[in-house]
mmCIF file of C-alpha atoms and ligand atoms in Angstrom:
data_model
loop_
_atom_site.group_PDB
_atom_site.id
_atom_site.type_symbol
_atom_site.label_atom_id
_atom_site.label_comp_id
_atom_site.label_asym_id
_atom_site.label_seq_id
_atom_site.Cartn_x
_atom_site.Cartn_y
_atom_site.Cartn_z
ATOM 1 C CA MET A 9 -15.112 -57.253 50.697
ATOM 2 C CA LYS A 10 -14.641 -54.002 52.344
ATOM 3 C CA ILE A 11 -11.215 -51.705 51.523
ATOM 4 C CA LEU A 12 -9.995 -48.815 53.230
ATOM 5 C CA SER A 13 -8.042 -46.158 51.069
ATOM 6 C CA VAL A 14 -6.371 -43.767 53.302
ATOM 7 C CA ASN A 15 -3.906 -40.290 52.672
ATOM 8 C CA ALA A 16 -2.504 -39.378 55.823
ATOM 9 C CA GLY A 17 -0.883 -35.556 56.041
ATOM 10 C CA SER A 18 1.251 -34.564 58.938
ATOM 11 C CA SER A 19 -2.238 -33.080 60.574
ATOM 12 C CA SER A 20 -4.837 -34.888 58.347
ATOM 13 C CA LEU A 21 -6.443 -37.970 57.086
ATOM 14 C CA LYS A 22 -8.352 -38.849 53.788
ATOM 15 C CA PHE A 23 -10.072 -41.751 53.514
ATOM 16 C CA GLN A 24 -12.754 -43.564 51.199
ATOM 17 C CA LEU A 25 -13.932 -46.967 52.047
ATOM 18 C CA TYR A 26 -15.102 -49.206 49.555
ATOM 19 C CA ASP A 27 -17.385 -52.116 48.899
ATOM 20 C CA MET A 28 -14.868 -53.897 46.109
ATOM 21 C CA PRO A 29 -14.759 -55.536 43.413
ATOM 22 C CA GLU A 30 -18.094 -53.301 43.081
ATOM 23 C CA GLU A 31 -15.898 -50.331 44.001
ATOM 24 C CA LYS A 32 -18.970 -48.751 45.900
ATOM 25 C CA VAL A 33 -17.767 -45.618 47.996
ATOM 26 C CA LEU A 34 -19.584 -46.481 51.117
ATOM 27 C CA LEU A 35 -18.131 -43.647 53.104
ATOM 28 C CA SER A 36 -15.574 -40.686 52.325
ATOM 29 C CA GLY A 37 -13.829 -37.933 54.612
ATOM 30 C CA LEU A 38 -11.253 -35.634 55.613
ATOM 31 C CA MET A 39 -10.169 -35.296 59.188
ATOM 32 C CA GLU A 40 -7.978 -32.139 59.356
ATOM 33 C CA ARG A 41 -5.747 -30.249 62.228
ATOM 34 C CA ILE A 42 -5.301 -33.512 64.184
ATOM 35 C CA GLY A 43 -2.420 -32.933 67.077
ATOM 36 C CA ILE A 44 -2.397 -29.352 66.322
ATOM 37 C CA GLY A 45 -5.785 -28.286 68.283
ATOM 38 C CA ASN A 46 -9.421 -27.057 67.311
ATOM 39 C CA SER A 47 -9.852 -30.419 64.910
ATOM 40 C CA PHE A 48 -12.696 -31.423 63.038
ATOM 41 C CA TYR A 49 -13.864 -33.351 60.398
ATOM 42 C CA THR A 50 -16.224 -34.074 57.573
ATOM 43 C CA ILE A 51 -17.733 -37.576 56.799
ATOM 44 C CA LYS A 52 -20.062 -38.540 53.518
ATOM 45 C CA VAL A 53 -22.312 -41.100 54.133
ATOM 46 C CA ASN A 54 -25.876 -42.399 53.210
ATOM 47 C CA GLY A 55 -25.838 -39.140 50.999
ATOM 48 C CA GLU A 56 -25.512 -36.954 53.955
ATOM 49 C CA LYS A 57 -22.505 -34.543 54.891
ATOM 50 C CA ILE A 58 -21.563 -34.647 58.438
ATOM 51 C CA LYS A 59 -19.113 -32.214 59.845
ATOM 52 C CA LYS A 60 -18.128 -32.831 63.370
ATOM 53 C CA GLU A 61 -16.136 -30.904 66.172
ATOM 54 C CA LYS A 62 -13.559 -32.998 68.172
ATOM 55 C CA GLU A 63 -10.280 -33.138 69.700
ATOM 56 C CA LEU A 64 -8.371 -35.360 67.887
ATOM 57 C CA ASN A 65 -4.838 -35.489 69.286
ATOM 58 C CA ASN A 66 -2.835 -37.891 66.960
ATOM 59 C CA HIS A 67 -3.488 -40.032 63.763
ATOM 60 C CA GLU A 68 -4.779 -43.183 66.212
ATOM 61 C CA GLU A 69 -7.302 -40.921 67.862
ATOM 62 C CA ALA A 70 -8.673 -40.192 64.625
ATOM 63 C CA PHE A 71 -8.724 -43.779 63.184
ATOM 64 C CA LYS A 72 -10.693 -44.646 66.329
ATOM 65 C CA VAL A 73 -13.091 -41.795 65.782
ATOM 66 C CA LEU A 74 -13.523 -42.923 62.332
ATOM 67 C CA VAL A 75 -14.708 -46.747 63.543
ATOM 68 C CA GLU A 76 -16.988 -45.053 65.636
ATOM 69 C CA GLU A 77 -18.749 -43.333 62.521
ATOM 70 C CA LEU A 78 -18.508 -46.564 60.420
ATOM 71 C CA GLU A 79 -20.074 -48.724 63.374
ATOM 72 C CA SER A 80 -22.723 -45.547 64.366
ATOM 73 C CA ASN A 81 -23.718 -44.922 60.244
ATOM 74 C CA ASN A 82 -24.239 -48.879 60.035
ATOM 75 C CA VAL A 83 -21.732 -49.091 57.057
ATOM 76 C CA VAL A 84 -20.143 -52.154 59.014
ATOM 77 C CA ASP A 85 -20.935 -54.363 62.048
ATOM 78 C CA SER A 86 -17.701 -54.944 62.835
ATOM 79 C CA LEU A 87 -13.726 -53.826 62.569
ATOM 80 C CA GLU A 88 -13.279 -57.204 61.254
ATOM 81 C CA GLU A 89 -15.235 -56.518 58.102
ATOM 82 C CA ILE A 90 -12.763 -54.292 56.820
ATOM 83 C CA LYS A 91 -10.266 -56.276 54.925
ATOM 84 C CA GLY A 92 -7.186 -54.097 53.519
ATOM 85 C CA ILE A 93 -6.411 -50.669 54.057
ATOM 86 C CA GLY A 94 -4.373 -49.264 51.305
ATOM 87 C CA HIS A 95 -2.006 -46.069 52.773
ATOM 88 C CA ARG A 96 -0.975 -43.352 50.247
ATOM 89 C CA VAL A 97 2.814 -43.034 50.534
ATOM 90 C CA VAL A 98 4.524 -40.001 48.208
ATOM 91 C CA GLN A 99 8.095 -41.412 48.037
ATOM 92 C CA GLY A 100 8.997 -45.146 47.245
ATOM 93 C CA GLY A 101 12.409 -44.365 45.932
ATOM 94 C CA ASP A 102 14.018 -47.384 43.859
ATOM 95 C CA TYR A 103 12.738 -49.959 45.987
ATOM 96 C CA PHE A 104 9.158 -50.347 45.265
ATOM 97 C CA ASP A 105 7.753 -50.409 41.963
ATOM 98 C CA LYS A 106 4.094 -51.587 43.103
ATOM 99 C CA THR A 107 1.979 -51.825 45.633
ATOM 100 C CA VAL A 108 3.508 -54.008 48.715
ATOM 101 C CA VAL A 109 1.654 -55.403 51.720
ATOM 102 C CA ILE A 110 3.688 -54.002 54.631
ATOM 103 C CA ASN A 111 5.573 -55.473 57.321
ATOM 104 C CA GLN A 112 8.150 -54.481 59.386
ATOM 105 C CA GLU A 113 10.886 -54.119 56.710
ATOM 106 C CA VAL A 114 8.841 -52.087 54.310
ATOM 107 C CA LEU A 115 7.972 -49.984 57.212
ATOM 108 C CA SER A 116 11.551 -49.071 57.854
ATOM 109 C CA LYS A 117 11.963 -48.535 53.891
ATOM 110 C CA ILE A 118 9.689 -45.928 53.801
ATOM 111 C CA GLU A 119 11.343 -44.307 57.259
ATOM 112 C CA GLU A 120 14.463 -44.507 55.404
ATOM 113 C CA LEU A 121 13.221 -42.711 52.038
ATOM 114 C CA SER A 122 11.752 -39.740 54.366
ATOM 115 C CA SER A 123 15.179 -37.679 53.445
ATOM 116 C CA LEU A 124 13.869 -37.845 49.768
ATOM 117 C CA ALA A 125 10.466 -36.611 50.990
ATOM 118 C CA PRO A 126 10.805 -35.058 54.748
ATOM 119 C CA LEU A 127 7.737 -33.571 54.486
ATOM 120 C CA HIS A 128 5.387 -36.630 53.251
ATOM 121 C CA ASN A 129 6.584 -40.165 53.936
ATOM 122 C CA PRO A 130 7.160 -39.594 58.236
ATOM 123 C CA ALA A 131 3.279 -38.534 58.082
ATOM 124 C CA ALA A 132 2.520 -41.525 55.922
ATOM 125 C CA VAL A 133 4.555 -43.916 58.354
ATOM 126 C CA THR A 134 2.307 -42.137 61.005
ATOM 127 C CA GLY A 135 -0.919 -42.905 59.594
ATOM 128 C CA ILE A 136 0.032 -46.488 58.884
ATOM 129 C CA LYS A 137 1.534 -47.277 62.350
ATOM 130 C CA ALA A 138 -1.683 -45.971 63.586
ATOM 131 C CA ALA A 139 -3.791 -48.163 61.411
ATOM 132 C CA MET A 140 -1.973 -50.577 62.386
ATOM 133 C CA HIS A 141 -3.017 -50.644 66.345
ATOM 134 C CA VAL A 142 -6.718 -50.072 65.273
ATOM 135 C CA PHE A 143 -7.101 -52.055 62.377
ATOM 136 C CA VAL A 144 -5.492 -55.114 63.959
ATOM 137 C CA ASN A 145 -6.424 -57.877 61.637
ATOM 138 C CA ALA A 146 -6.337 -55.807 58.458
ATOM 139 C CA ILE A 147 -3.681 -56.511 55.787
ATOM 140 C CA GLN A 148 -2.104 -52.858 55.213
ATOM 141 C CA THR A 149 -1.022 -51.781 51.982
ATOM 142 C CA ALA A 150 1.623 -49.445 50.686
ATOM 143 C CA VAL A 151 0.909 -47.299 47.323
ATOM 144 C CA PHE A 152 3.428 -45.300 46.137
ATOM 145 C CA ASP A 153 3.390 -42.306 44.077
ATOM 146 C CA THR A 154 6.527 -42.728 42.743
ATOM 147 C CA ALA A 155 5.865 -46.765 41.541
ATOM 148 C CA PHE A 156 4.498 -46.382 38.433
ATOM 149 C CA HIS A 157 7.573 -44.485 37.390
ATOM 150 C CA GLN A 158 10.046 -46.829 38.157
ATOM 151 C CA SER A 159 9.676 -47.945 33.899
ATOM 152 C CA ILE A 160 11.195 -44.977 33.049
ATOM 153 C CA PRO A 161 14.962 -45.590 31.367
ATOM 154 C CA LYS A 162 17.963 -44.849 33.230
ATOM 155 C CA GLU A 163 18.718 -42.267 29.928
ATOM 156 C CA ASN A 164 15.424 -40.125 31.322
ATOM 157 C CA TYR A 165 15.841 -40.767 35.292
ATOM 158 C CA LEU A 166 19.148 -39.768 35.484
ATOM 159 C CA TYR A 167 20.585 -36.279 35.473
ATOM 160 C CA ALA A 168 24.128 -35.521 33.711
ATOM 161 C CA LEU A 169 25.055 -34.327 37.493
ATOM 162 C CA PRO A 170 28.478 -35.686 39.370
ATOM 163 C CA TYR A 171 27.715 -39.550 39.369
ATOM 164 C CA SER A 172 28.528 -40.006 42.978
ATOM 165 C CA TRP A 173 25.157 -37.427 43.621
ATOM 166 C CA TYR A 174 23.129 -40.536 42.240
ATOM 167 C CA GLU A 175 25.622 -43.287 44.102
ATOM 168 C CA ASN A 176 25.760 -41.854 47.071
ATOM 169 C CA TYR A 177 22.792 -39.561 47.341
ATOM 170 C CA LYS A 178 20.270 -41.372 45.306
ATOM 171 C CA VAL A 179 19.798 -38.084 43.012
ATOM 172 C CA ARG A 180 17.658 -39.366 40.534
ATOM 173 C CA ARG A 181 13.863 -38.586 38.886
ATOM 174 C CA TYR A 182 11.295 -40.232 41.108
ATOM 175 C CA GLY A 183 8.320 -38.405 39.486
ATOM 176 C CA ALA A 184 5.089 -38.085 41.751
ATOM 177 C CA HIS A 185 1.231 -38.274 40.797
ATOM 178 C CA GLY A 186 2.318 -41.777 39.525
ATOM 179 C CA THR A 187 -1.193 -43.245 41.072
ATOM 180 C CA SER A 188 -3.014 -41.020 39.029
ATOM 181 C CA HIS A 189 -0.984 -41.274 35.789
ATOM 182 C CA LYS A 190 -1.508 -45.200 36.406
ATOM 183 C CA PHE A 191 -5.204 -44.913 36.702
ATOM 184 C CA VAL A 192 -5.820 -42.527 34.069
ATOM 185 C CA SER A 193 -3.356 -44.496 31.287
ATOM 186 C CA GLU A 194 -5.249 -47.864 32.454
ATOM 187 C CA ARG A 195 -8.930 -46.123 32.010
ATOM 188 C CA MET A 196 -7.616 -44.536 28.325
ATOM 189 C CA ASN A 197 -6.874 -48.105 27.179
ATOM 190 C CA GLU A 198 -9.623 -49.500 28.373
ATOM 191 C CA ILE A 199 -11.763 -47.104 26.099
ATOM 192 C CA LEU A 200 -9.206 -47.330 23.203
ATOM 193 C CA GLY A 201 -9.889 -51.026 23.797
ATOM 194 C CA ARG A 202 -6.310 -52.339 23.382
ATOM 195 C CA THR A 203 -3.161 -51.947 25.934
ATOM 196 C CA ASN A 204 -0.253 -51.595 22.612
ATOM 197 C CA THR A 205 -0.958 -47.636 23.195
ATOM 198 C CA LYS A 206 1.086 -44.059 23.030
ATOM 199 C CA LEU A 207 -0.440 -41.819 25.534
ATOM 200 C CA ILE A 208 0.666 -38.348 27.168
ATOM 201 C CA THR A 209 -1.097 -38.260 30.334
ATOM 202 C CA CYS A 210 -1.544 -34.195 31.995
ATOM 203 C CA HIS A 211 -1.788 -34.319 35.829
ATOM 204 C CA ILE A 212 -2.794 -30.720 35.974
ATOM 205 C CA GLY A 213 -3.968 -29.798 39.608
ATOM 206 C CA ASN A 214 -2.229 -27.295 41.767
ATOM 207 C CA GLY A 215 0.777 -29.455 41.808
ATOM 208 C CA ALA A 216 0.780 -30.621 38.071
ATOM 209 C CA SER A 217 2.926 -33.352 35.690
ATOM 210 C CA ILE A 218 2.931 -35.409 32.603
ATOM 211 C CA SER A 219 3.644 -38.845 31.794
ATOM 212 C CA ALA A 220 4.601 -40.802 28.501
ATOM 213 C CA VAL A 221 3.365 -43.975 28.692
ATOM 214 C CA VAL A 222 3.806 -46.866 26.045
ATOM 215 C CA ASN A 223 2.202 -49.832 26.317
ATOM 216 C CA GLY A 224 0.775 -49.217 30.092
ATOM 217 C CA LYS A 225 4.413 -48.548 31.143
ATOM 218 C CA CYS A 226 5.931 -45.262 31.942
ATOM 219 C CA ILE A 227 8.803 -44.154 30.177
ATOM 220 C CA ASN A 228 9.112 -40.441 31.247
ATOM 221 C CA THR A 229 7.660 -37.975 33.791
ATOM 222 C CA SER A 230 8.060 -33.903 34.213
ATOM 223 C CA MET A 231 8.631 -34.385 38.121
ATOM 224 C CA GLY A 232 12.121 -34.869 39.410
ATOM 225 C CA LEU A 233 13.897 -36.271 42.148
ATOM 226 C CA THR A 234 10.836 -33.662 44.100
ATOM 227 C CA PRO A 235 7.782 -32.399 42.532
ATOM 228 C CA ASN A 236 9.258 -29.455 41.729
ATOM 229 C CA ALA A 237 10.661 -30.101 38.052
ATOM 230 C CA GLY A 238 8.458 -29.831 35.221
ATOM 231 C CA LEU A 239 5.324 -27.880 35.080
ATOM 232 C CA ILE A 240 4.841 -24.234 35.491
ATOM 233 C CA MET A 241 2.687 -25.084 38.915
ATOM 234 C CA GLY A 242 -0.030 -23.274 41.479
ATOM 235 C CA THR A 243 3.246 -22.190 43.837
ATOM 236 C CA ARG A 244 6.082 -23.908 42.059
ATOM 237 C CA CYS A 245 8.285 -22.748 39.577
ATOM 238 C CA GLY A 246 9.042 -26.021 37.403
ATOM 239 C CA ASP A 247 12.061 -26.763 35.555
ATOM 240 C CA ILE A 248 14.762 -23.718 36.177
ATOM 241 C CA ASP A 249 17.975 -23.079 35.168
ATOM 242 C CA ALA A 250 19.366 -24.934 38.214
ATOM 243 C CA SER A 251 22.088 -21.946 38.509
ATOM 244 C CA ILE A 252 19.971 -19.229 39.353
ATOM 245 C CA ILE A 253 19.726 -20.471 42.775
ATOM 246 C CA PRO A 254 23.435 -20.353 44.363
ATOM 247 C CA TYR A 255 23.061 -16.610 41.964
ATOM 248 C CA ILE A 256 20.181 -15.815 44.253
ATOM 249 C CA MET A 257 21.815 -17.160 47.690
ATOM 250 C CA GLU A 258 24.724 -15.135 46.767
ATOM 251 C CA LYS A 259 23.365 -12.211 46.454
ATOM 252 C CA THR A 260 20.678 -12.257 49.311
ATOM 253 C CA GLY A 261 22.069 -14.286 51.321
ATOM 254 C CA MET A 262 19.051 -16.162 51.463
ATOM 255 C CA SER A 263 19.266 -19.864 53.014
ATOM 256 C CA ALA A 264 18.919 -23.065 51.305
ATOM 257 C CA LYS A 265 15.537 -23.286 53.151
ATOM 258 C CA GLU A 266 14.150 -20.075 52.076
ATOM 259 C CA ILE A 267 15.599 -21.028 48.490
ATOM 260 C CA ASP A 268 13.213 -23.985 49.033
ATOM 261 C CA ASN A 269 10.333 -22.254 50.335
ATOM 262 C CA ALA A 270 10.822 -19.647 47.272
ATOM 263 C CA ILE A 271 10.542 -22.413 44.454
ATOM 264 C CA ASN A 272 7.866 -24.284 45.755
ATOM 265 C CA LYS A 273 5.242 -21.605 47.645
ATOM 266 C CA GLU A 274 6.009 -18.470 46.296
ATOM 267 C CA SER A 275 6.871 -18.912 42.743
ATOM 268 C CA GLY A 276 4.506 -20.376 39.875
ATOM 269 C CA LEU A 277 1.777 -19.019 38.897
ATOM 270 C CA LEU A 278 1.253 -17.091 42.119
ATOM 271 C CA ALA A 279 4.642 -15.101 41.244
ATOM 272 C CA ILE A 280 3.982 -14.466 37.697
ATOM 273 C CA SER A 281 0.483 -13.291 38.315
ATOM 274 C CA LYS A 282 0.963 -11.081 41.269
ATOM 275 C CA LYS A 283 -2.375 -12.431 42.652
ATOM 276 C CA SER A 284 -3.192 -16.324 42.640
ATOM 277 C CA SER A 285 -1.955 -19.498 42.347
ATOM 278 C CA ASP A 286 -5.496 -20.660 41.674
ATOM 279 C CA SER A 287 -6.421 -21.243 38.088
ATOM 280 C CA ARG A 288 -9.643 -19.492 38.376
ATOM 281 C CA ASP A 289 -8.403 -16.311 39.777
ATOM 282 C CA ILE A 290 -6.380 -16.383 36.883
ATOM 283 C CA GLU A 291 -9.273 -17.281 34.453
ATOM 284 C CA ASP A 292 -11.140 -13.909 36.244
ATOM 285 C CA GLY A 293 -7.818 -11.794 35.711
ATOM 286 C CA ILE A 294 -7.757 -12.376 32.226
ATOM 287 C CA ALA A 295 -11.444 -11.660 31.788
ATOM 288 C CA ASN A 296 -10.390 -8.308 33.543
ATOM 289 C CA GLY A 297 -7.573 -7.895 31.245
ATOM 290 C CA ASP A 298 -4.728 -7.849 33.964
ATOM 291 C CA GLU A 299 -1.469 -8.180 32.236
ATOM 292 C CA ASN A 300 0.523 -10.326 34.700
ATOM 293 C CA CYS A 301 -2.796 -12.982 34.823
ATOM 294 C CA ILE A 302 -2.598 -12.869 30.582
ATOM 295 C CA LEU A 303 1.251 -13.682 30.931
ATOM 296 C CA ALA A 304 0.842 -16.192 33.845
ATOM 297 C CA GLN A 305 -1.338 -17.967 31.616
ATOM 298 C CA LYS A 306 0.826 -18.130 28.361
ATOM 299 C CA MET A 307 3.919 -19.170 30.381
ATOM 300 C CA TYR A 308 1.961 -22.013 31.647
ATOM 301 C CA VAL A 309 0.493 -23.224 28.924
ATOM 302 C CA ARG A 310 3.451 -22.926 26.858
ATOM 303 C CA ARG A 311 5.212 -25.267 29.963
ATOM 304 C CA ILE A 312 2.913 -28.189 28.878
ATOM 305 C CA VAL A 313 2.977 -28.058 25.222
ATOM 306 C CA ASP A 314 6.419 -27.946 25.479
ATOM 307 C CA TYR A 315 6.221 -31.492 27.356
ATOM 308 C CA ILE A 316 3.575 -32.478 24.908
ATOM 309 C CA ALA A 317 5.672 -32.014 22.141
ATOM 310 C CA LYS A 318 8.530 -33.750 23.733
ATOM 311 C CA TYR A 319 6.790 -36.597 24.482
ATOM 312 C CA TYR A 320 4.819 -36.740 20.997
ATOM 313 C CA VAL A 321 8.125 -37.233 19.784
ATOM 314 C CA GLU A 322 9.968 -39.214 22.342
ATOM 315 C CA MET A 323 7.153 -41.751 21.790
ATOM 316 C CA ASN A 324 7.532 -41.292 18.089
ATOM 317 C CA GLY A 325 3.883 -40.291 18.049
ATOM 318 C CA CYS A 326 0.740 -40.520 19.922
ATOM 319 C CA ASP A 327 -2.600 -42.644 20.394
ATOM 320 C CA ALA A 328 -3.774 -39.756 23.177
ATOM 321 C CA ILE A 329 -3.289 -37.168 25.248
ATOM 322 C CA CYS A 330 -5.474 -37.394 28.702
ATOM 323 C CA PHE A 331 -6.217 -34.148 30.745
ATOM 324 C CA THR A 332 -7.147 -34.865 34.187
ATOM 325 C CA ALA A 333 -6.884 -33.233 37.892
ATOM 326 C CA GLY A 334 -8.406 -30.000 38.965
ATOM 327 C CA ILE A 335 -7.443 -28.225 36.241
ATOM 328 C CA GLY A 336 -6.821 -30.478 33.928
ATOM 329 C CA GLU A 337 -10.668 -31.534 33.997
ATOM 330 C CA ASN A 338 -12.090 -28.330 35.003
ATOM 331 C CA ALA A 339 -10.291 -25.193 33.133
ATOM 332 C CA ILE A 340 -12.050 -25.123 29.788
ATOM 333 C CA ASP A 341 -9.785 -22.223 28.467
ATOM 334 C CA THR A 342 -6.417 -23.930 29.864
ATOM 335 C CA ARG A 343 -7.681 -27.415 27.883
ATOM 336 C CA ARG A 344 -8.519 -25.038 24.781
ATOM 337 C CA ASP A 345 -5.369 -22.878 24.796
ATOM 338 C CA VAL A 346 -2.948 -26.164 25.115
ATOM 339 C CA ILE A 347 -4.858 -27.649 22.270
ATOM 340 C CA ASN A 348 -4.747 -24.785 19.723
ATOM 341 C CA GLU A 349 -1.015 -24.848 20.295
ATOM 342 C CA LEU A 350 -0.803 -28.468 18.664
ATOM 343 C CA SER A 351 -2.111 -27.785 15.541
ATOM 344 C CA SER A 352 1.038 -28.398 13.683
ATOM 345 C CA LEU A 353 0.986 -31.822 15.019
ATOM 346 C CA GLY A 354 -2.548 -32.198 13.389
ATOM 347 C CA ILE A 355 -3.960 -32.057 16.799
ATOM 348 C CA TYR A 356 -7.615 -30.208 16.747
ATOM 349 C CA LEU A 357 -10.099 -28.882 19.264
ATOM 350 C CA ASP A 358 -13.610 -29.885 19.505
ATOM 351 C CA SER A 359 -14.884 -26.726 21.487
ATOM 352 C CA GLU A 360 -18.245 -27.561 22.141
ATOM 353 C CA ALA A 361 -17.301 -30.442 23.656
ATOM 354 C CA ASN A 362 -14.450 -29.503 25.503
ATOM 355 C CA ASN A 363 -16.995 -26.784 27.125
ATOM 356 C CA VAL A 364 -17.515 -29.208 30.119
ATOM 357 C CA ARG A 365 -15.868 -29.865 33.618
ATOM 358 C CA GLY A 366 -14.986 -33.143 35.441
ATOM 359 C CA LYS A 367 -16.909 -35.459 33.015
ATOM 360 C CA GLU A 368 -15.005 -38.122 30.885
ATOM 361 C CA ARG A 369 -15.484 -37.416 27.330
ATOM 362 C CA LEU A 370 -13.494 -36.773 24.268
ATOM 363 C CA ILE A 371 -12.542 -33.432 23.016
ATOM 364 C CA SER A 372 -10.682 -33.450 19.515
ATOM 365 C CA THR A 373 -12.401 -33.376 16.583
ATOM 366 C CA LYS A 374 -13.109 -36.695 14.248
ATOM 367 C CA ASP A 375 -9.876 -36.171 12.210
ATOM 368 C CA SER A 376 -7.675 -34.867 15.225
ATOM 369 C CA LYS A 377 -4.868 -37.266 14.521
ATOM 370 C CA VAL A 378 -4.488 -37.814 18.707
ATOM 371 C CA GLN A 379 -7.786 -37.950 20.460
ATOM 372 C CA CYS A 380 -7.738 -35.667 23.505
ATOM 373 C CA TRP A 381 -9.504 -36.472 26.376
ATOM 374 C CA ILE A 382 -10.875 -35.258 29.685
ATOM 375 C CA ILE A 383 -10.531 -38.308 32.028
ATOM 376 C CA PRO A 384 -11.258 -37.737 35.488
ATOM 377 C CA THR A 385 -9.077 -39.456 38.120
ATOM 378 C CA ASP A 386 -9.133 -41.434 41.163
ATOM 379 C CA GLU A 387 -6.376 -41.832 43.021
ATOM 380 C CA GLU A 388 -8.127 -43.366 46.087
ATOM 381 C CA LEU A 389 -9.739 -46.059 43.865
ATOM 382 C CA MET A 390 -6.417 -46.613 42.551
ATOM 383 C CA ILE A 391 -5.146 -47.416 45.595
ATOM 384 C CA ALA A 392 -8.245 -49.497 46.427
ATOM 385 C CA ARG A 393 -7.939 -51.587 43.553
ATOM 386 C CA ASP A 394 -4.152 -52.425 44.143
ATOM 387 C CA THR A 395 -5.031 -53.502 47.483
ATOM 388 C CA PHE A 396 -8.010 -55.712 46.383
ATOM 389 C CA LYS A 397 -5.488 -57.277 43.782
ATOM 390 C CA LEU A 398 -3.046 -58.335 46.685
ATOM 391 C CA LEU A 399 -5.624 -59.448 48.605
HETATM 392 P P1 ADP B 520 -4.071 -30.386 44.678
HETATM 393 O O1 ADP B 520 -4.321 -32.046 44.478
HETATM 394 O O2 ADP B 520 -2.761 -30.850 43.552
HETATM 395 O O3 ADP B 520 -4.062 -29.552 45.378
HETATM 396 P P2 ADP B 520 -6.134 -30.088 42.577
HETATM 397 O O4 ADP B 520 -6.157 -31.485 41.897
HETATM 398 O O5 ADP B 520 -7.699 -30.267 43.195
HETATM 399 O O6 ADP B 520 -4.937 -29.657 43.354
HETATM 400 O O7 ADP B 520 -6.248 -29.040 41.791
HETATM 401 C C1 ADP B 520 -6.463 -27.529 41.880
HETATM 402 C C2 ADP B 520 -7.153 -26.557 41.116
HETATM 403 O O8 ADP B 520 -7.880 -27.167 40.156
HETATM 404 C C3 ADP B 520 -6.855 -25.407 41.095
HETATM 405 O O9 ADP B 520 -6.021 -24.458 40.600
HETATM 406 C C4 ADP B 520 -8.292 -24.812 40.888
HETATM 407 O O10 ADP B 520 -8.564 -23.534 40.614
HETATM 408 C C5 ADP B 520 -8.418 -25.908 39.496
HETATM 409 N N1 ADP B 520 -9.997 -25.857 39.548
HETATM 410 C C6 ADP B 520 -10.698 -26.490 40.330
HETATM 411 N N2 ADP B 520 -12.047 -26.219 39.622
HETATM 412 C C7 ADP B 520 -11.776 -25.419 38.397
HETATM 413 C C8 ADP B 520 -13.157 -24.837 38.036
HETATM 414 N N3 ADP B 520 -13.777 -25.234 37.796
HETATM 415 N N4 ADP B 520 -12.265 -24.074 36.816
HETATM 416 C C9 ADP B 520 -11.006 -24.050 36.799
HETATM 417 N N5 ADP B 520 -10.135 -24.297 37.552
HETATM 418 C C10 ADP B 520 -10.583 -25.165 38.538
#
């Protein structure tokens, strides 16, 4: 059975077509600059990479072009073969604790939740509506980034703020990257051969979050109401003293929007290194003795270690720490720096094993009290699996 996994941005469309349950990728690709001129797309199919420029005025046109490519590359004979389409949706609020089949009511709820994810949910709705027009007979599902975190207990999701903010404005921790934390924790349990486990999953990419997962259920995560909370990220500050915001607003006259931009796009590694948000540039800077990059890396690692330590205590121990996403899978030095800070917990790095990028591997020593693993994430596959299960 063929399942399409879709991630719609406001001007982009990322997709991957799977043959299920074999989980074989038949085609994958990305369409960019949809509706803003000079659009183009890249597709990987039959071991080939195709890049084409093509005017795409909206997401419906993008899906129609995808269908043409599917047919002309003989990936499908007819559209009817695609039985399910799984859509990535960033914010599911406290309505959705799992993947659901999309109907009118679900669509309205996703739209309603746009106030909590103003950049992301409207794009997902656009993608869903366009897919519904093009793939009329397929079942469409919504896979929420927040769903995996819905098992977090109230004492961990509530902020100690006026209670009416929670009641009236839904201010609480929702988390993000849930699809990735779920994928990685399920894979880790598979490797460990049991589900009664305590795991710390570190999704460290440009955006970054850490979760505590007990017996397959998330009990805490570092992102909050928005993805700004928790770890230091490429351009996000992560946890800060909230009073800095009114202080700076008064000092500078910056608006809420300008502050939002500063804490999400001008902070993090970019701000401290004064150079780049990309961890590869930070690594280069450190190699050249750049003081700002050295400081940025120290702060970055400190925060990750803080969260691992916090969740270790919260879970009363841990079976495995998993590293995933761009930095978690590839940044050898960052993994080394993090694990070396954990020796007081009896956690030790196997430097030789750690000398690898993007491969599933045990990277702790035999005598380490907690296993440390690289587990490459695959959010698209998780979306396809969930959709297949629902079908
Ligand atoms: P997102 O999906 O949040 O945009 P990714 O998971 O793709 O982010 O991660 C992007 C980050 O991964 C960047 O900071 C990039 O520098 C880092 N990264 C990718 N490859 C490597 C590598 N070989 N070495 C170090 N860092 C890497």
